[in-house]
mmCIF file of C-alpha atoms and ligand atoms in Angstrom:
data_model
loop_
_atom_site.group_PDB
_atom_site.id
_atom_site.type_symbol
_atom_site.label_atom_id
_atom_site.label_comp_id
_atom_site.label_asym_id
_atom_site.label_seq_id
_atom_site.Cartn_x
_atom_site.Cartn_y
_atom_site.Cartn_z
ATOM 1 C CA MET A 86 0.120 0.039 0.163
ATOM 2 C CA ARG A 87 1.280 3.157 -0.949
ATOM 3 C CA PHE A 88 0.602 6.147 1.368
ATOM 4 C CA PHE A 89 -0.098 9.640 0.065
ATOM 5 C CA GLU A 90 2.918 11.964 0.475
ATOM 6 C CA ASN A 91 1.140 14.103 3.256
ATOM 7 C CA VAL A 92 0.822 10.748 5.309
ATOM 8 C CA ALA A 93 4.367 9.531 4.766
ATOM 9 C CA LYS A 94 5.855 13.075 5.574
ATOM 10 C CA GLN A 95 3.987 12.734 8.987
ATOM 11 C CA ILE A 96 5.347 9.215 9.229
ATOM 12 C CA PHE A 97 8.956 10.268 8.470
ATOM 13 C CA ASN A 98 8.592 13.310 10.878
ATOM 14 C CA ASP A 99 7.436 10.943 13.697
ATOM 15 C CA GLU A 100 11.292 9.459 13.495
ATOM 16 C CA GLY A 101 12.796 13.202 13.517
ATOM 17 C CA ILE A 102 13.134 13.556 9.543
ATOM 18 C CA PRO A 103 12.699 17.617 9.514
ATOM 19 C CA ILE A 104 9.390 18.404 7.114
ATOM 20 C CA LEU A 105 7.942 21.838 6.512
ATOM 21 C CA GLU A 106 4.898 22.954 7.892
ATOM 22 C CA GLY A 107 1.971 21.741 5.887
ATOM 23 C CA HIS A 108 -1.841 21.184 5.843
ATOM 24 C CA VAL A 109 -4.713 19.229 3.555
ATOM 25 C CA ALA A 110 -7.203 20.753 1.685
ATOM 26 C CA TYR A 111 -10.047 19.071 -0.487
ATOM 27 C CA SER A 112 -11.453 22.312 -2.184
ATOM 28 C CA PRO A 113 -9.875 25.231 -3.820
ATOM 29 C CA GLU A 114 -11.758 27.195 -0.554
ATOM 30 C CA GLU A 115 -10.158 25.188 1.663
ATOM 31 C CA ALA A 116 -6.798 25.745 -0.048
ATOM 32 C CA MET A 117 -7.319 29.353 0.443
ATOM 33 C CA SER A 118 -8.487 29.140 3.898
ATOM 34 C CA VAL A 119 -5.329 27.313 4.860
ATOM 35 C CA CYS A 120 -3.038 29.188 3.272
ATOM 36 C CA SER A 121 -4.552 32.372 5.166
ATOM 37 C CA GLU A 122 -3.045 30.868 8.382
ATOM 38 C CA MET A 123 0.362 30.103 6.585
ATOM 39 C CA ASP A 124 3.406 32.050 6.141
ATOM 40 C CA ILE A 125 3.645 32.683 2.570
ATOM 41 C CA PRO A 126 4.629 31.743 -0.348
ATOM 42 C CA VAL A 127 3.164 28.330 0.228
ATOM 43 C CA VAL A 128 3.590 25.318 -2.605
ATOM 44 C CA VAL A 129 0.388 23.560 -3.574
ATOM 45 C CA LYS A 130 1.068 19.947 -4.322
ATOM 46 C CA ALA A 131 -1.504 17.495 -5.899
ATOM 47 C CA GLN A 132 -2.039 14.289 -3.514
ATOM 48 C CA VAL A 133 -1.876 11.361 -5.768
ATOM 49 C CA LEU A 134 -0.174 7.606 -5.539
ATOM 50 C CA THR A 135 2.110 8.379 -8.173
ATOM 51 C CA GLY A 136 5.358 10.389 -8.852
ATOM 52 C CA GLY A 137 6.351 12.951 -11.342
ATOM 53 C CA ARG A 138 3.704 15.514 -10.303
ATOM 54 C CA GLY A 139 6.222 18.313 -10.792
ATOM 55 C CA LYS A 140 6.633 17.436 -14.577
ATOM 56 C CA ALA A 141 2.968 16.964 -14.687
ATOM 57 C CA GLY A 142 2.040 20.708 -13.406
ATOM 58 C CA GLY A 143 1.001 18.980 -10.206
ATOM 59 C CA VAL A 144 3.204 21.144 -7.915
ATOM 60 C CA LYS A 145 2.747 24.830 -8.099
ATOM 61 C CA PHE A 146 3.401 27.970 -5.831
ATOM 62 C CA ALA A 147 1.354 30.681 -4.430
ATOM 63 C CA ASN A 148 1.990 33.964 -2.926
ATOM 64 C CA ASN A 149 -1.258 34.721 -1.111
ATOM 65 C CA PRO A 150 -4.629 32.895 -0.356
ATOM 66 C CA GLY A 151 -6.069 34.225 -3.544
ATOM 67 C CA GLU A 152 -3.530 32.785 -5.681
ATOM 68 C CA ALA A 153 -3.684 29.568 -3.345
ATOM 69 C CA LEU A 154 -7.338 29.254 -4.474
ATOM 70 C CA LYS A 155 -6.526 29.700 -8.317
ATOM 71 C CA VAL A 156 -3.828 27.095 -8.387
ATOM 72 C CA ALA A 157 -6.037 24.750 -6.286
ATOM 73 C CA GLU A 158 -8.713 24.895 -8.865
ATOM 74 C CA GLU A 159 -5.821 24.248 -11.375
ATOM 75 C CA ILE A 160 -4.533 21.356 -9.811
ATOM 76 C CA LEU A 161 -7.665 19.766 -8.343
ATOM 77 C CA GLY A 162 -9.523 17.564 -10.862
ATOM 78 C CA MET A 163 -6.234 17.377 -12.964
ATOM 79 C CA GLU A 164 -5.279 13.600 -13.958
ATOM 80 C CA ILE A 165 -1.903 12.463 -13.432
ATOM 81 C CA LYS A 166 -0.747 9.343 -14.926
ATOM 82 C CA GLY A 167 -4.667 8.482 -15.098
ATOM 83 C CA GLU A 168 -5.340 9.332 -11.568
ATOM 84 C CA LYS A 169 -7.490 12.058 -10.514
ATOM 85 C CA VAL A 170 -6.168 14.463 -8.034
ATOM 86 C CA LYS A 171 -8.917 14.554 -5.048
ATOM 87 C CA HIS A 172 -6.744 16.526 -2.571
ATOM 88 C CA LEU A 173 -3.866 18.822 -2.250
ATOM 89 C CA LEU A 174 -1.152 19.537 0.484
ATOM 90 C CA ILE A 175 -0.121 23.118 0.927
ATOM 91 C CA GLU A 176 3.036 23.444 2.576
ATOM 92 C CA GLU A 177 5.340 26.373 3.477
ATOM 93 C CA LYS A 178 7.492 26.816 0.620
ATOM 94 C CA ALA A 179 10.929 25.741 0.860
ATOM 95 C CA ASP A 180 14.110 27.757 -0.133
ATOM 96 C CA ILE A 181 15.769 25.347 -1.833
ATOM 97 C CA LEU A 182 20.004 25.448 -1.986
ATOM 98 C CA ASN A 183 20.530 22.425 -3.310
ATOM 99 C CA GLU A 184 18.383 18.990 -4.031
ATOM 100 C CA PHE A 185 19.296 15.294 -2.871
ATOM 101 C CA PHE A 186 17.846 11.893 -3.110
ATOM 102 C CA VAL A 187 17.689 9.273 -0.532
ATOM 103 C CA THR A 188 15.652 5.962 -0.585
ATOM 104 C CA VAL A 189 15.510 2.772 0.823
ATOM 105 C CA SER A 190 13.872 0.006 -0.898
ATOM 106 C CA VAL A 191 14.178 -4.037 -1.535
ATOM 107 C CA ASP A 192 16.643 -5.320 -3.952
ATOM 108 C CA ARG A 193 14.756 -8.435 -4.675
ATOM 109 C CA GLY A 194 17.736 -9.754 -7.186
ATOM 110 C CA ALA A 195 20.044 -9.575 -3.990
ATOM 111 C CA ARG A 196 17.199 -10.614 -1.393
ATOM 112 C CA ARG A 197 18.071 -7.623 0.931
ATOM 113 C CA PRO A 198 17.285 -3.882 1.710
ATOM 114 C CA VAL A 199 19.431 -1.263 -0.263
ATOM 115 C CA ILE A 200 19.845 2.167 0.468
ATOM 116 C CA LEU A 201 20.345 4.448 -2.833
ATOM 117 C CA ALA A 202 21.620 7.880 -2.466
ATOM 118 C CA SER A 203 22.809 11.018 -4.465
ATOM 119 C CA LYS A 204 23.591 14.453 -4.354
ATOM 120 C CA ASP A 205 21.673 15.014 -7.435
ATOM 121 C CA GLY A 206 18.303 14.636 -6.492
ATOM 122 C CA GLY A 207 14.897 16.399 -7.916
ATOM 123 C CA VAL A 208 12.954 15.350 -10.786
ATOM 124 C CA GLU A 209 15.463 14.033 -12.893
ATOM 125 C CA ILE A 210 16.611 10.914 -10.861
ATOM 126 C CA GLU A 211 15.423 8.290 -13.394
ATOM 127 C CA ASN A 212 17.578 9.767 -16.146
ATOM 128 C CA LEU A 213 20.300 10.080 -13.567
ATOM 129 C CA ALA A 214 20.152 6.488 -12.853
ATOM 130 C CA LYS A 215 20.571 5.715 -16.718
ATOM 131 C CA THR A 216 23.153 8.590 -17.734
ATOM 132 C CA ASN A 217 25.149 8.522 -14.677
ATOM 133 C CA PRO A 218 24.808 5.633 -12.766
ATOM 134 C CA GLU A 219 28.146 6.150 -10.741
ATOM 135 C CA LYS A 220 26.497 9.217 -9.150
ATOM 136 C CA ILE A 221 23.986 7.101 -7.322
ATOM 137 C CA ILE A 222 25.475 5.648 -4.104
ATOM 138 C CA LYS A 223 24.269 1.985 -3.397
ATOM 139 C CA TYR A 224 24.937 0.161 -0.009
ATOM 140 C CA TYR A 225 23.633 -2.901 1.421
ATOM 141 C CA PRO A 226 22.885 -2.860 5.250
ATOM 142 C CA ASN A 227 23.287 -6.081 6.770
ATOM 143 C CA PRO A 228 19.531 -7.096 7.464
ATOM 144 C CA LEU A 229 20.277 -9.176 10.454
ATOM 145 C CA LEU A 230 22.403 -6.635 12.060
ATOM 146 C CA GLU A 231 21.197 -3.085 13.563
ATOM 147 C CA PHE A 232 22.248 -0.400 11.039
ATOM 148 C CA LEU A 233 24.601 1.862 12.563
ATOM 149 C CA PRO A 234 24.846 5.708 12.394
ATOM 150 C CA TYR A 235 28.398 5.682 11.414
ATOM 151 C CA GLU A 236 27.624 3.676 8.124
ATOM 152 C CA ALA A 237 24.820 6.194 7.049
ATOM 153 C CA ARG A 238 27.259 8.756 7.622
ATOM 154 C CA GLU A 239 29.601 6.681 5.478
ATOM 155 C CA ILE A 240 27.098 6.854 2.602
ATOM 156 C CA ALA A 241 26.806 10.523 3.000
ATOM 157 C CA ARG A 242 30.619 10.987 2.522
ATOM 158 C CA LYS A 243 30.336 8.946 -0.403
ATOM 159 C CA MET A 244 27.797 11.022 -1.789
ATOM 160 C CA GLU A 245 30.184 14.052 -1.532
ATOM 161 C CA VAL A 246 27.923 16.421 0.059
ATOM 162 C CA PRO A 247 29.909 19.390 1.920
ATOM 163 C CA SER A 248 31.670 18.201 4.826
ATOM 164 C CA GLU A 249 29.053 19.842 7.276
ATOM 165 C CA LEU A 250 26.539 18.006 5.932
ATOM 166 C CA ILE A 251 28.063 14.586 6.426
ATOM 167 C CA SER A 252 26.342 14.559 10.155
ATOM 168 C CA PRO A 253 23.137 15.745 9.264
ATOM 169 C CA MET A 254 22.763 13.890 6.186
ATOM 170 C CA GLY A 255 23.664 10.708 7.838
ATOM 171 C CA ASP A 256 21.328 11.272 10.532
ATOM 172 C CA ILE A 257 18.524 11.501 8.097
ATOM 173 C CA ILE A 258 19.591 8.433 6.146
ATOM 174 C CA TRP A 259 19.512 6.626 9.558
ATOM 175 C CA LYS A 260 16.304 7.771 10.487
ATOM 176 C CA LEU A 261 14.885 6.631 6.971
ATOM 177 C CA TYR A 262 16.181 3.237 7.330
ATOM 178 C CA ASN A 263 14.646 3.072 10.611
ATOM 179 C CA VAL A 264 11.262 3.912 9.289
ATOM 180 C CA PHE A 265 11.585 1.425 6.500
ATOM 181 C CA THR A 266 12.327 -1.381 9.009
ATOM 182 C CA LYS A 267 9.707 -0.326 11.574
ATOM 183 C CA TYR A 268 6.917 -0.394 9.215
ATOM 184 C CA ASP A 269 7.655 -3.119 6.984
ATOM 185 C CA ALA A 270 7.956 -0.848 4.118
ATOM 186 C CA ASP A 271 8.684 -1.774 0.551
ATOM 187 C CA THR A 272 10.002 1.712 -0.168
ATOM 188 C CA ALA A 273 10.866 4.592 2.156
ATOM 189 C CA GLU A 274 12.217 7.544 -0.176
ATOM 190 C CA ILE A 275 12.982 11.330 -0.097
ATOM 191 C CA ASN A 276 13.346 12.990 -3.208
ATOM 192 C CA PRO A 277 14.241 15.753 -3.245
ATOM 193 C CA LEU A 278 15.791 15.856 0.307
ATOM 194 C CA VAL A 279 16.378 19.909 0.221
ATOM 195 C CA LEU A 280 18.923 21.846 1.785
ATOM 196 C CA THR A 281 17.533 24.962 2.666
ATOM 197 C CA PRO A 282 18.873 27.862 4.893
ATOM 198 C CA LYS A 283 16.925 26.096 8.073
ATOM 199 C CA GLY A 284 18.807 22.837 7.189
ATOM 200 C CA LEU A 285 17.853 19.715 5.567
ATOM 201 C CA ILE A 286 14.091 18.764 5.216
ATOM 202 C CA ALA A 287 12.262 16.452 3.465
ATOM 203 C CA ALA A 288 10.398 17.997 0.600
ATOM 204 C CA ASP A 289 8.633 15.083 -0.845
ATOM 205 C CA ALA A 290 8.199 11.671 0.827
ATOM 206 C CA LYS A 291 7.115 8.185 -0.513
ATOM 207 C CA MET A 292 6.290 5.282 1.681
ATOM 208 C CA VAL A 293 4.922 1.736 0.408
ATOM 209 C CA VAL A 294 4.095 -0.458 3.103
ATOM 210 C CA GLU A 295 4.036 -4.540 2.263
ATOM 211 C CA ASN A 296 0.295 -4.981 2.347
ATOM 212 C CA ASP A 297 0.691 -8.275 4.146
ATOM 213 C CA SER A 298 2.040 -6.465 7.017
ATOM 214 C CA LEU A 299 -0.714 -3.615 7.356
ATOM 215 C CA PHE A 300 -2.284 -5.503 9.836
ATOM 216 C CA ARG A 301 0.615 -5.200 12.449
ATOM 217 C CA HIS A 302 0.425 -1.197 11.344
ATOM 218 C CA GLN A 303 -3.355 -0.241 12.332
ATOM 219 C CA ASP A 304 -1.851 3.104 13.521
ATOM 220 C CA LEU A 305 -0.586 4.021 9.741
ATOM 221 C CA VAL A 306 -4.130 3.056 8.437
ATOM 222 C CA ASP A 307 -5.815 5.356 11.014
ATOM 223 C CA ARG A 308 -3.484 8.336 9.795
ATOM 224 C CA LEU A 309 -5.640 8.213 6.575
ATOM 225 C CA HIS A 310 -8.386 10.315 8.035
ATOM 226 C CA TYR A 311 -7.757 14.145 8.745
ATOM 227 C CA LYS A 312 -8.633 17.044 10.534
ATOM 228 C CA LYS A 313 -11.434 19.201 9.193
ATOM 229 C CA LYS A 314 -10.851 23.029 9.389
ATOM 230 C CA ALA A 315 -12.938 25.261 11.603
ATOM 231 C CA VAL A 316 -13.876 27.633 8.650
ATOM 232 C CA ASP A 317 -16.484 26.364 6.586
ATOM 233 C CA PHE A 318 -16.326 28.266 2.880
ATOM 234 C CA VAL A 319 -18.218 28.480 -0.348
ATOM 235 C CA GLN A 320 -17.230 30.407 -3.229
ATOM 236 C CA LEU A 321 -20.136 32.324 -4.936
ATOM 237 C CA ASP A 322 -20.401 34.281 -7.989
ATOM 238 C CA GLY A 323 -21.387 37.706 -6.381
ATOM 239 C CA ASP A 324 -19.043 40.341 -4.725
ATOM 240 C CA ILE A 325 -20.215 40.825 -1.004
ATOM 241 C CA ALA A 326 -18.749 38.384 1.124
ATOM 242 C CA VAL A 327 -21.018 37.044 3.959
ATOM 243 C CA ILE A 328 -19.578 35.840 6.954
ATOM 244 C CA GLY A 329 -21.701 34.342 10.014
ATOM 245 C CA ASN A 330 -21.732 32.372 13.006
ATOM 246 C CA GLY A 331 -23.889 29.250 12.529
ATOM 247 C CA ALA A 332 -24.879 27.898 9.018
ATOM 248 C CA GLY A 333 -28.544 29.091 9.419
ATOM 249 C CA LEU A 334 -27.412 32.730 10.463
ATOM 250 C CA THR A 335 -24.967 32.915 7.513
ATOM 251 C CA LEU A 336 -27.700 31.722 4.987
ATOM 252 C CA THR A 337 -30.277 34.265 6.470
ATOM 253 C CA ALA A 338 -27.567 36.797 6.033
ATOM 254 C CA MET A 339 -27.075 35.627 2.311
ATOM 255 C CA ASP A 340 -30.971 36.052 1.797
ATOM 256 C CA MET A 341 -30.932 39.232 3.313
ATOM 257 C CA ILE A 342 -28.067 40.544 0.544
ATOM 258 C CA LYS A 343 -30.335 38.978 -1.879
ATOM 259 C CA LEU A 344 -33.478 40.615 -0.556
ATOM 260 C CA ASN A 345 -31.560 44.055 -0.911
ATOM 261 C CA GLY A 346 -30.273 43.293 -4.651
ATOM 262 C CA GLY A 347 -26.876 42.183 -3.703
ATOM 263 C CA GLU A 348 -24.852 39.155 -4.796
ATOM 264 C CA PRO A 349 -23.095 37.254 -2.097
ATOM 265 C CA ALA A 350 -19.397 36.105 -2.921
ATOM 266 C CA THR A 351 -18.766 33.608 -0.182
ATOM 267 C CA PHE A 352 -20.651 31.710 2.188
ATOM 268 C CA LEU A 353 -18.209 31.541 5.367
ATOM 269 C CA ASP A 354 -19.590 30.098 8.380
ATOM 270 C CA ILE A 355 -17.209 30.629 11.526
ATOM 271 C CA GLY A 356 -19.303 28.224 13.583
ATOM 272 C CA GLY A 357 -20.301 28.596 17.013
ATOM 273 C CA GLY A 358 -17.990 29.597 19.505
ATOM 274 C CA ALA A 359 -15.553 30.812 17.139
ATOM 275 C CA SER A 360 -12.727 32.587 18.543
ATOM 276 C CA GLU A 361 -10.897 35.725 17.676
ATOM 277 C CA HIS A 362 -8.383 33.773 15.855
ATOM 278 C CA ILE A 363 -10.908 32.239 13.632
ATOM 279 C CA ILE A 364 -12.688 35.541 13.060
ATOM 280 C CA ASN A 365 -9.343 36.687 11.983
ATOM 281 C CA GLN A 366 -8.620 33.560 9.608
ATOM 282 C CA ALA A 367 -12.066 34.140 8.075
ATOM 283 C CA LEU A 368 -11.506 37.807 7.414
ATOM 284 C CA ASN A 369 -8.266 37.051 6.212
ATOM 285 C CA ILE A 370 -9.727 34.788 3.709
ATOM 286 C CA VAL A 371 -12.337 37.148 2.359
ATOM 287 C CA LEU A 372 -10.047 40.062 2.185
ATOM 288 C CA ASN A 373 -7.830 38.258 0.118
ATOM 289 C CA TYR A 374 -10.454 36.907 -2.347
ATOM 290 C CA ASP A 375 -10.122 39.439 -5.290
ATOM 291 C CA PRO A 376 -13.833 39.689 -6.181
ATOM 292 C CA VAL A 377 -15.005 40.719 -2.668
ATOM 293 C CA LYS A 378 -15.946 44.427 -2.558
ATOM 294 C CA VAL A 379 -17.768 44.737 0.693
ATOM 295 C CA VAL A 380 -17.576 42.031 3.690
ATOM 296 C CA PHE A 381 -20.726 41.555 5.415
ATOM 297 C CA LEU A 382 -20.099 40.173 8.760
ATOM 298 C CA ASN A 383 -23.156 38.911 10.546
ATOM 299 C CA VAL A 384 -22.600 37.816 14.438
ATOM 300 C CA LEU A 385 -25.332 37.043 16.896
ATOM 301 C CA GLY A 386 -23.310 36.073 19.942
ATOM 302 C CA GLY A 387 -24.251 33.016 21.757
ATOM 303 C CA ILE A 388 -21.410 30.823 22.618
ATOM 304 C CA THR A 389 -19.272 33.090 20.294
ATOM 305 C CA LYS A 390 -18.608 36.139 22.392
ATOM 306 C CA ALA A 391 -19.026 39.601 20.661
ATOM 307 C CA ASP A 392 -15.764 41.074 22.489
ATOM 308 C CA ASP A 393 -13.780 38.135 20.738
ATOM 309 C CA VAL A 394 -15.661 38.695 17.355
ATOM 310 C CA ALA A 395 -14.568 42.442 17.716
ATOM 311 C CA ARG A 396 -11.074 41.795 18.572
ATOM 312 C CA GLY A 397 -10.558 39.502 15.660
ATOM 313 C CA VAL A 398 -12.183 42.192 13.372
ATOM 314 C CA ILE A 399 -9.632 44.925 14.629
ATOM 315 C CA LYS A 400 -6.642 42.598 14.323
ATOM 316 C CA ALA A 401 -7.411 41.297 10.747
ATOM 317 C CA LEU A 402 -8.258 44.899 9.535
ATOM 318 C CA GLU A 403 -4.864 46.281 10.883
ATOM 319 C CA GLN A 404 -2.957 43.362 8.945
ATOM 320 C CA ALA A 405 -4.446 43.760 5.852
ATOM 321 C CA ASP A 406 -2.871 44.992 3.174
ATOM 322 C CA ARG A 407 -5.812 45.827 1.142
ATOM 323 C CA LYS A 408 -8.747 48.194 2.120
ATOM 324 C CA VAL A 409 -11.943 46.413 1.924
ATOM 325 C CA HIS A 410 -15.284 47.851 3.258
ATOM 326 C CA ILE A 411 -16.723 46.160 5.700
ATOM 327 C CA VAL A 412 -20.305 46.358 7.430
ATOM 328 C CA ILE A 413 -20.474 44.645 10.757
ATOM 329 C CA ARG A 414 -23.882 43.629 12.736
ATOM 330 C CA LEU A 415 -22.670 42.646 16.080
ATOM 331 C CA THR A 416 -24.903 41.774 18.932
ATOM 332 C CA GLY A 417 -25.437 39.057 21.628
ATOM 333 C CA THR A 418 -23.030 37.781 24.640
ATOM 334 C CA ASN A 419 -20.630 40.581 25.591
ATOM 335 C CA GLU A 420 -22.097 43.130 23.027
ATOM 336 C CA GLU A 421 -21.301 45.905 25.239
ATOM 337 C CA GLU A 422 -17.718 45.170 25.411
ATOM 338 C CA GLY A 423 -17.412 44.432 21.626
ATOM 339 C CA GLN A 424 -19.003 47.350 20.714
ATOM 340 C CA ARG A 425 -17.187 49.590 22.633
ATOM 341 C CA LEU A 426 -13.983 48.001 21.259
ATOM 342 C CA LEU A 427 -15.237 48.780 17.711
ATOM 343 C CA GLU A 428 -16.144 52.272 18.537
ATOM 344 C CA GLU A 429 -12.560 52.826 20.128
ATOM 345 C CA ALA A 430 -10.825 51.301 16.955
ATOM 346 C CA GLY A 431 -13.181 53.642 14.962
ATOM 347 C CA ILE A 432 -14.966 50.788 12.930
ATOM 348 C CA PRO A 433 -18.502 51.311 12.713
ATOM 349 C CA PHE A 434 -21.332 48.724 13.088
ATOM 350 C CA GLU A 435 -24.821 47.845 13.295
ATOM 351 C CA THR A 436 -27.135 45.945 15.783
ATOM 352 C CA SER A 437 -29.936 45.145 13.299
ATOM 353 C CA MET A 438 -28.915 42.760 10.762
ATOM 354 C CA GLU A 439 -31.702 44.107 8.230
ATOM 355 C CA LYS A 440 -30.213 47.639 8.408
ATOM 356 C CA ALA A 441 -26.796 46.123 7.899
ATOM 357 C CA ALA A 442 -27.493 43.983 5.035
ATOM 358 C CA LYS A 443 -29.166 46.905 3.279
ATOM 359 C CA LYS A 444 -26.273 48.944 4.161
ATOM 360 C CA ALA A 445 -23.732 46.482 2.356
ATOM 361 C CA VAL A 446 -25.472 46.271 -0.744
ATOM 362 C CA GLU A 447 -25.946 50.379 -1.001
ATOM 363 C CA LEU A 448 -22.314 50.500 -0.198
ATOM 364 C CA CYS A 449 -21.467 47.835 -2.836
ATOM 365 C CA GLU A 450 -23.600 49.796 -5.245
ATOM 366 C CA GLU A 451 -21.900 53.249 -4.625
ATOM 367 C CA LEU A 452 -18.449 51.608 -5.113
ATOM 368 C CA LYS A 453 -19.285 49.914 -8.562
ATOM 369 C CA ALA A 454 -20.749 53.362 -9.704
ATOM 370 C CA GLU A 455 -17.735 55.071 -8.824
ATOM 371 C CA GLY A 456 -16.029 52.171 -10.666
ATOM 372 C CA LYS A 457 -14.117 50.724 -7.800
HETATM 373 P P1 LIG K 732 7.175 14.728 -7.773
HETATM 374 O O1 LIG K 732 7.477 15.455 -9.105
HETATM 375 O O2 LIG K 732 5.923 13.848 -7.698
HETATM 376 O O3 LIG K 732 8.426 13.975 -7.186
HETATM 377 O O4 LIG K 732 6.972 16.045 -6.619
HETATM 378 P P2 LIG K 732 7.921 16.584 -5.595
HETATM 379 O O5 LIG K 732 7.288 16.721 -4.401
HETATM 380 O O6 LIG K 732 9.383 16.037 -5.612
HETATM 381 O O7 LIG K 732 8.099 18.227 -6.298
HETATM 382 C C1 LIG K 732 8.546 18.399 -7.509
HETATM 383 C C2 LIG K 732 9.585 19.302 -7.638
HETATM 384 O O8 LIG K 732 8.803 20.779 -7.199
HETATM 385 C C3 LIG K 732 10.733 19.012 -6.614
HETATM 386 O O9 LIG K 732 11.961 18.401 -7.412
HETATM 387 C C4 LIG K 732 11.360 20.676 -6.419
HETATM 388 O O10 LIG K 732 12.369 21.366 -7.525
HETATM 389 C C5 LIG K 732 10.099 21.478 -6.407
HETATM 390 N N1 LIG K 732 9.417 21.575 -5.300
HETATM 391 C C6 LIG K 732 8.570 21.041 -4.435
HETATM 392 N N2 LIG K 732 8.372 21.506 -3.324
HETATM 393 C C7 LIG K 732 9.262 22.676 -3.131
HETATM 394 C C8 LIG K 732 9.465 24.037 -2.302
HETATM 395 O O11 LIG K 732 8.618 23.786 -0.991
HETATM 396 N N3 LIG K 732 10.076 24.830 -2.685
HETATM 397 C C9 LIG K 732 10.552 24.974 -4.071
HETATM 398 N N4 LIG K 732 11.122 25.854 -4.183
HETATM 399 N N5 LIG K 732 10.576 24.003 -4.823
HETATM 400 C C10 LIG K 732 9.767 22.804 -4.650
HETATM 401 MN MN1 LIG K 733 9.832 13.938 -5.711
#
């Protein structure tokens, strides 16, 4: 069984192999939402059970959440070697100084595990094997004995990496071999293993586990499930971003916009009990979504506290590098404190949803009339 890159990376990381911060996304909207929480730029990667994604256009970069949405749209649904892309891995983009290659697999002919490594990693490794096979170091650890750290360093030395990399490279090779034996793998591969200013990092990960041994690795199978993000985001055709707490309230807010002749650009439900952080994340998403002219934030505090919402709004607007007009309706739990905070920050608000929706549509009309 082959694991997706995102799962393989988690497994490698558990053994101490460095990886980049990354999150999974199943839709362009989710890619955007994930990106809004990360350091940019990011790399958006198709998750399929085959290699060669880079060459097939399944690995792209994005400099902001809006771009992440666009490239995610391009990659999702794409076919790579006959496999449809259904999800993505969004990762912090590595600043690559050098690309290496390390793999542990089984040499069927020799009937033992083999480690292959090269200082010329990346997407051209198959060609390298044909044109310059001597550049690929081959090492057969004794499967009946422990694989020792000095053997791994010996491989690094033969790879002719700079001397200061011999120890960290050896460490990663040693850990990769341990992953391979621990999980009864057929293949555990890092290509490319990249050198960045932060050190060596696994920028790609491939792991194939022998099917007949999967029963011993229920923990691996459990990993195939992933945690959903807190924000529920749907992209629509209009220009007024609608954000609400709870699906019902958000839908009502959308209806109100429509009733007043406006067109929603998003359905974005921040859920019950939304924290300051989630409000900030939601606003980051819509502030970076190009079609949005006006944001309509409709919050009726229950478990969600109005003062937390106000703090999230203030923070997001302070950090936003694009000016977007926002209409806020804020009532409910802790409303006095929330409204006071907004007043202090000079951000206007409404307490009636009807009024606020009407205002948002009028504002949007004005902006369009001014050609903005
Ligand atoms: P594969 O083509 O399916 O093996 O996909 P990879 O994950 O190996 O990515 C292909 C290529 O994209 C790599 O060899 C890198 O050159 C490039 N790449 C992947 N991730 C990053 C990244 O974080 N930063 C940069 N600069 N390049 C990356
Ligand atoms: Mn690769």
